[in-house]
Structure formats: C-alpha cells, structure tokens
Amino acid sequence: MNPLDNIFSTLNKSTSPKAVFAISDVEDIKRKVLNWAKLFGTFCFLDNHQYPTKHHQMECVMAAGIKRKLDADNLSGLQSFIEEKKGWLFGHLAYDLKNSIEPGLQSAHPEAIGFAQLSFFEPIYLLQLSETELSIEGPRPQQVWEALEKMECYPTNTSAPIDIKAKLQKDEYIRLIEKLQQHIRRGDCYEINFCHEFFAENVLLDPISIYQQLSAVSPNPFSALYRQNDSWLICASPERFIRKEGNTILSQPIKGTAKRIPIDAVQDAANKELLQQSEKDKSENVMVVDLVRNDLSKICKEGTVIVDELFGVYAFPQVYQMISSISGKLLPTTTFSDIIKATFPMGSMTGAPKRRVMQLIEQYEKSRRGIFAGAVGYISPSGNVDFNVVIRSIMYNAASKYVSFQVGSGITFYSNAAQEWEECLLKAVAIKKVLAGNNRI
C-alpha cells in the first residue's frame, strides 16, 4: 500500500501534526523531497545550498499543497489575507506588481509564463530541513517520512539540447544602451538596470531535473524551485531582497560582477581584487545603496537606517558579486504590505530614480519581466519574512512549452555597452550550460 494513500482525508483538520526525524545525508533528503513534491500542483522549495551566510536560519524548506490561496493583481487584499490566520505563507511578487504600487506605470508586453502579479498560499505540508534533522508538519507526518525513506532517486536526466534564441542581438543591444546613456546625460536618471530575454518554444523539459542540474552547476544561497500548476520558476539566485525579523528589516542589493576562474587561483584572486577596487562598480553599488536607504526610511524609525556593509565582495560558482547590506528598525505599525509599497520593485533591478527608470525599462526592454526581477519567499506565523530577488532563473510554462530566461546589468554614464553585453552573457553561463545539455551530475 502506498504510504500516502488516503492522506488527504485529514486535510480539513484545524491543526497539523508535526514530527522531527534525524537525517544523515542532507542532499539525499533534498532529492527525495523534490521527488515527493511531484504529487502537488503547487509547491515552493527554498534552498540555501549550505552557504554559511550570517542571516540564514534554515538549510531548506518545502511548502506543498494548498490550504488557502490568494492570487491578485494588486496589494489591496494581501494584508487581510495575512491576518486572517497566523500560518505560514509562501509565494511571490512579480515585477509588474509595480503598476498597482506606482500609479501611471504599465506593462504592454505579453506575459508568457503565467504567474499572477501576486500570489501567496498557506501550505498543507511544511518540511524544514537542517543539516541533521527534517521537520515535517502536516497530515500524517510519519507516513510522509516513511514514503521519503523508501523513495528511490534515479540519476538526473540531462535534457536534449534546447535551441535558445535571443530577443536582442548584440548590435541592437549596444544601440539601446547608447540611447539609455543619452537619458543619463540629460539627467533623466543616474542608473538603469536593463534586461533582455533568451527563449525557446515547443520545449518539453522536466523542471525538477533542470533544477537539480542548475543546482549542481550553480548552487546559490537563495535558490528556489517554485510551481503553480503549469507555471514553473527554476531559480539560482545569489541575492536577498528583504529579510524581516522582529522589527528589524534587512536588504542586501547586488551591484558589481566579476568572472570567476577556479582553475587559475592567481587570476581568480586578481579578478576579485579588480572588482573590489572598481570605481565603476562601486559607483553603481552606492547608488543602489542610497536608493534602498531612501526606501527603508519611509517605513523605519528616524535615524535607524544604517549601512551594515558597503562593497562586500562574495564568491559564487561563476562570479564574484559586490553586495552591500542595509538595515533599519521598522515603525511599530508597519505591515508587510507597507514594506512592499515602500521597497518594491527592488532597487538593484530598477535603478535611480526608481519611477523614471521603470518607465524607461518599459520603453526600451523587449519582453515583459513577469516573475523575473520579482521576489519569492515566505511569511512566517510570527510575521518574519525572507524573500529573494528572482535572477539567474529559468521560467517555464509546461502547457505552452515556452522556456525563458532574462539577464541584465546596471547601466551608468561610464558603462561600456560591449562590456555590459559580456557581463550579461557571463550571468547566463550556468543556465545556458544546463539548457544546452552540456552538464552531467
């Protein structure tokens, strides 16, 4: 008998049992949990990939199944949904939610993947994984554990090579960057994050397998595999959008990228030092820091917004990234919706000043961003939150068989368009490698 047979007969109970099990191989359990998630049309898997980051609390978490759910085009019903019941909520904020936050903005390009502008769900099952334990909360946790123990994880299938096309070719990209720099020279903006799309049509792929391959090539601390029926996000993000714990809010924008060369330690270290000393990258970074400080000052107590770290350089599999950390103490009555109104979309994916660059993004980009440049994460029963920035991600619609990824960079007066193109390609290396079928795990 399948240990999960009849498990859904207990879903309407007001409380969910919880059990904790000792584990010996965290990566093996992750694979089994992902395989188990195939039972559900909606789930959210968040993975830290064992990065020793200062602010992380869990190695990974899986939320699966729906007790209740909110899909919306704006923030109007979100806070009441949060306060209706103090449970775990998982979900996303799509970039184009900006249109309801900032009056007068629009998104004219078609949306190909199918995620709502805003979506949150309370899960039936919550699995939290540390290095030594797996906590299972939901109906019949012992049966879930038994099913996981018995589950066989077969080798990950490498997909057939996918013919990836670019919405923009290099020469057109360079012309658009030059136009954006004209806006900068006129004083319309100081910095703009410009993105462009790569895509393929009529694609059949296994998103769970693709996620595992991407994780093997490019494990990152804010990775996610997120499913809402036919819409999938396969995410290897290195960036945190916001974290709230108690009355403290933290944002950690990324601006500044340098290539890793793991096979040449001397050159690798030289590239790290070049990024650390780069006036261009520090200029981009400090502009975003100022923007984030301004955003947080709207919802934080006066004098509490501080820069905890400026120009920190951190190593990831393909790149070094320049990351700064900004925190503040929230005003006592601040709600989650207030936080999103003040801070979303995140400055690292827009530029400054935010409203004007969002208009320019719509004018010059050729694709709708959708969930890309948005955020995925959770709200805990106590009101703590943690959300990533959706970058370095594959988006897939299983019904239309459309697969897509977008890359971008921060454009300033000093940017070299050809170098910005190369930076975008660098950020796409891991994704292209997976979709081209060139990796084996």
Coordinates of C-alpha atoms in Angstrom, one line a residue, residues 154-339:
Y154 CA 17.2 8.0 -10.0
P155 CA 20.0 9.7 -11.9
T156 CA 19.0 13.1 -13.1
N157 CA 18.1 13.1 -16.8
T158 CA 20.0 15.5 -18.9
S159 CA 17.6 17.2 -21.3
A160 CA 18.1 17.2 -25.1
P161 CA 19.8 20.4 -26.2
I162 CA 17.4 23.3 -26.5
D163 CA 17.7 25.9 -29.3
I164 CA 17.9 29.1 -27.4
K165 CA 17.1 32.4 -29.2
A166 CA 17.8 35.9 -28.1
K167 CA 15.2 38.7 -28.3
L168 CA 18.1 41.1 -28.8
Q169 CA 21.2 40.7 -30.9
K170 CA 24.5 42.3 -29.7
D171 CA 24.4 45.3 -32.2
E172 CA 20.8 46.2 -31.3
Y173 CA 21.6 45.8 -27.6
I174 CA 24.5 48.2 -27.9
R175 CA 22.3 50.8 -29.7
L176 CA 19.8 50.6 -26.9
I177 CA 22.4 51.0 -24.2
E178 CA 23.7 54.1 -26.1
K179 CA 20.1 55.5 -26.1
L180 CA 19.8 54.9 -22.3
Q181 CA 23.1 56.7 -21.8
Q182 CA 21.6 59.7 -23.6
H183 CA 18.9 59.7 -21.0
I184 CA 21.5 59.6 -18.3
R185 CA 23.4 62.5 -19.9
R186 CA 20.2 64.5 -20.0
G187 CA 19.6 63.9 -16.3
D188 CA 16.6 61.6 -16.6
C189 CA 18.2 59.0 -14.4
Y190 CA 21.5 58.1 -12.9
E191 CA 21.5 54.3 -13.3
I192 CA 19.1 51.9 -15.0
N193 CA 19.0 48.1 -14.8
F194 CA 18.4 46.9 -18.4
C195 CA 17.4 43.3 -19.1
H196 CA 16.9 41.2 -22.1
E197 CA 15.4 37.8 -22.8
F198 CA 16.5 34.5 -24.2
F199 CA 13.8 32.0 -25.0
A200 CA 12.8 28.8 -26.8
E201 CA 9.5 27.4 -28.0
N202 CA 7.9 23.9 -28.2
V203 CA 10.1 22.7 -25.3
L204 CA 9.4 19.6 -23.2
L205 CA 11.5 19.5 -20.1
D206 CA 11.4 18.2 -16.5
P207 CA 11.6 21.2 -14.3
I208 CA 12.7 19.2 -11.2
S209 CA 15.5 17.6 -13.2
I210 CA 16.5 21.0 -14.6
Y211 CA 16.6 22.5 -11.1
Q212 CA 18.8 19.7 -9.9
Q213 CA 21.2 20.2 -12.8
L214 CA 21.3 24.0 -12.3
S215 CA 21.9 23.5 -8.6
A216 CA 24.8 21.2 -9.4
V217 CA 26.4 23.8 -11.8
S218 CA 25.5 26.9 -9.8
P219 CA 24.4 26.4 -6.2
N220 CA 23.3 29.7 -4.7
P221 CA 22.0 30.7 -1.3
F222 CA 18.6 32.0 -2.5
S223 CA 17.7 29.2 -4.9
A224 CA 14.1 28.1 -5.4
L225 CA 12.0 25.7 -7.3
Y226 CA 8.5 27.1 -7.4
R227 CA 5.5 25.6 -9.1
Q228 CA 2.0 26.9 -9.7
N229 CA 0.4 24.3 -11.9
D230 CA 1.9 24.8 -15.4
S231 CA 4.0 27.8 -14.4
W232 CA 7.5 27.0 -13.1
L233 CA 10.3 29.1 -11.7
I234 CA 13.8 27.4 -11.6
C235 CA 15.9 29.8 -9.7
A236 CA 19.6 30.0 -8.7
S237 CA 19.6 33.5 -7.2
P238 CA 22.5 34.8 -5.1
E239 CA 20.6 37.9 -3.9
R240 CA 18.3 38.6 -1.0
F241 CA 15.6 41.3 -1.4
I242 CA 14.4 41.7 2.2
R243 CA 14.5 39.9 5.5
K244 CA 12.4 40.9 8.5
E245 CA 13.0 39.5 11.9
G246 CA 11.0 41.2 14.7
N247 CA 11.2 44.9 14.0
T248 CA 14.5 44.7 12.0
I249 CA 14.5 44.8 8.3
L250 CA 17.5 44.0 6.1
S251 CA 18.1 44.4 2.4
Q252 CA 21.2 43.2 0.5
P253 CA 21.4 44.5 -3.0
I254 CA 24.0 43.3 -5.5
K255 CA 25.7 45.6 -7.9
G256 CA 29.1 44.6 -9.4
T257 CA 30.1 41.4 -11.1
A258 CA 33.5 39.8 -11.9
K259 CA 34.2 36.4 -13.6
R260 CA 35.5 33.5 -11.5
I261 CA 38.4 31.5 -12.8
P262 CA 38.6 28.5 -10.4
I263 CA 41.3 26.7 -12.5
D264 CA 43.7 29.6 -12.1
A265 CA 43.9 30.8 -8.5
V266 CA 46.1 33.7 -9.3
Q267 CA 43.9 35.1 -12.0
D268 CA 40.8 34.4 -9.9
A269 CA 42.2 36.4 -7.0
A270 CA 43.2 39.2 -9.4
N271 CA 39.6 39.4 -10.7
K272 CA 38.2 39.6 -7.2
E273 CA 40.6 42.4 -6.4
L274 CA 39.7 44.3 -9.6
L275 CA 36.1 44.1 -8.6
Q276 CA 36.9 45.3 -5.1
Q277 CA 38.7 48.3 -6.5
S278 CA 36.5 49.1 -9.5
E279 CA 35.2 52.7 -9.3
K280 CA 32.5 51.9 -11.8
D281 CA 31.1 49.0 -9.8
K282 CA 31.4 50.9 -6.5
S283 CA 29.6 53.8 -8.1
E284 CA 26.7 51.5 -9.3
N285 CA 26.6 49.9 -5.9
V286 CA 26.5 53.1 -3.8
M287 CA 23.7 54.5 -6.0
V288 CA 21.6 51.4 -5.2
V289 CA 22.5 51.6 -1.5
D290 CA 21.3 55.2 -1.4
L291 CA 18.0 54.1 -3.1
V292 CA 17.5 51.3 -0.6
R293 CA 18.2 53.6 2.3
N294 CA 15.6 56.0 0.9
D295 CA 13.1 53.2 0.5
L296 CA 13.6 51.9 4.1
S297 CA 13.5 55.4 5.6
K298 CA 9.8 55.5 4.6
I299 CA 8.9 52.6 7.0
C300 CA 11.7 52.8 9.6
K301 CA 12.2 54.9 12.7
E302 CA 14.2 58.0 12.1
G303 CA 17.9 57.5 12.4
T304 CA 17.8 53.7 12.4
V305 CA 18.6 53.0 8.8
I306 CA 22.3 52.2 8.5
V307 CA 24.7 50.6 6.0
D308 CA 25.9 47.5 7.8
E309 CA 28.3 46.6 5.0
L310 CA 29.4 48.5 1.9
F311 CA 31.1 46.9 -1.1
G312 CA 31.4 43.4 0.3
V313 CA 32.8 41.0 -2.4
Y314 CA 31.5 37.4 -2.2
A315 CA 32.4 34.3 -4.2
F316 CA 29.8 32.3 -6.1
P317 CA 30.4 29.4 -8.6
Q318 CA 30.6 31.5 -11.8
V319 CA 31.1 35.1 -10.5
Y320 CA 32.2 37.4 -7.7
Q321 CA 29.5 39.8 -6.6
M322 CA 29.6 43.1 -4.8
I323 CA 27.0 43.1 -2.1
S324 CA 26.0 45.8 0.4
S325 CA 23.8 45.3 3.4
I326 CA 21.3 48.0 4.7
S327 CA 19.1 47.6 7.8
G328 CA 16.6 49.6 9.8
K329 CA 14.2 49.4 12.7
L330 CA 10.6 49.3 11.5
L331 CA 7.9 51.7 12.8
P332 CA 5.6 49.9 15.2
T333 CA 2.5 49.8 12.9
T334 CA 4.3 48.7 9.7
T335 CA 2.6 45.9 7.8
F336 CA 4.0 43.6 5.2
S337 CA 2.0 45.5 2.6
D338 CA 3.6 48.7 3.8
I339 CA 7.0 47.2 3.4

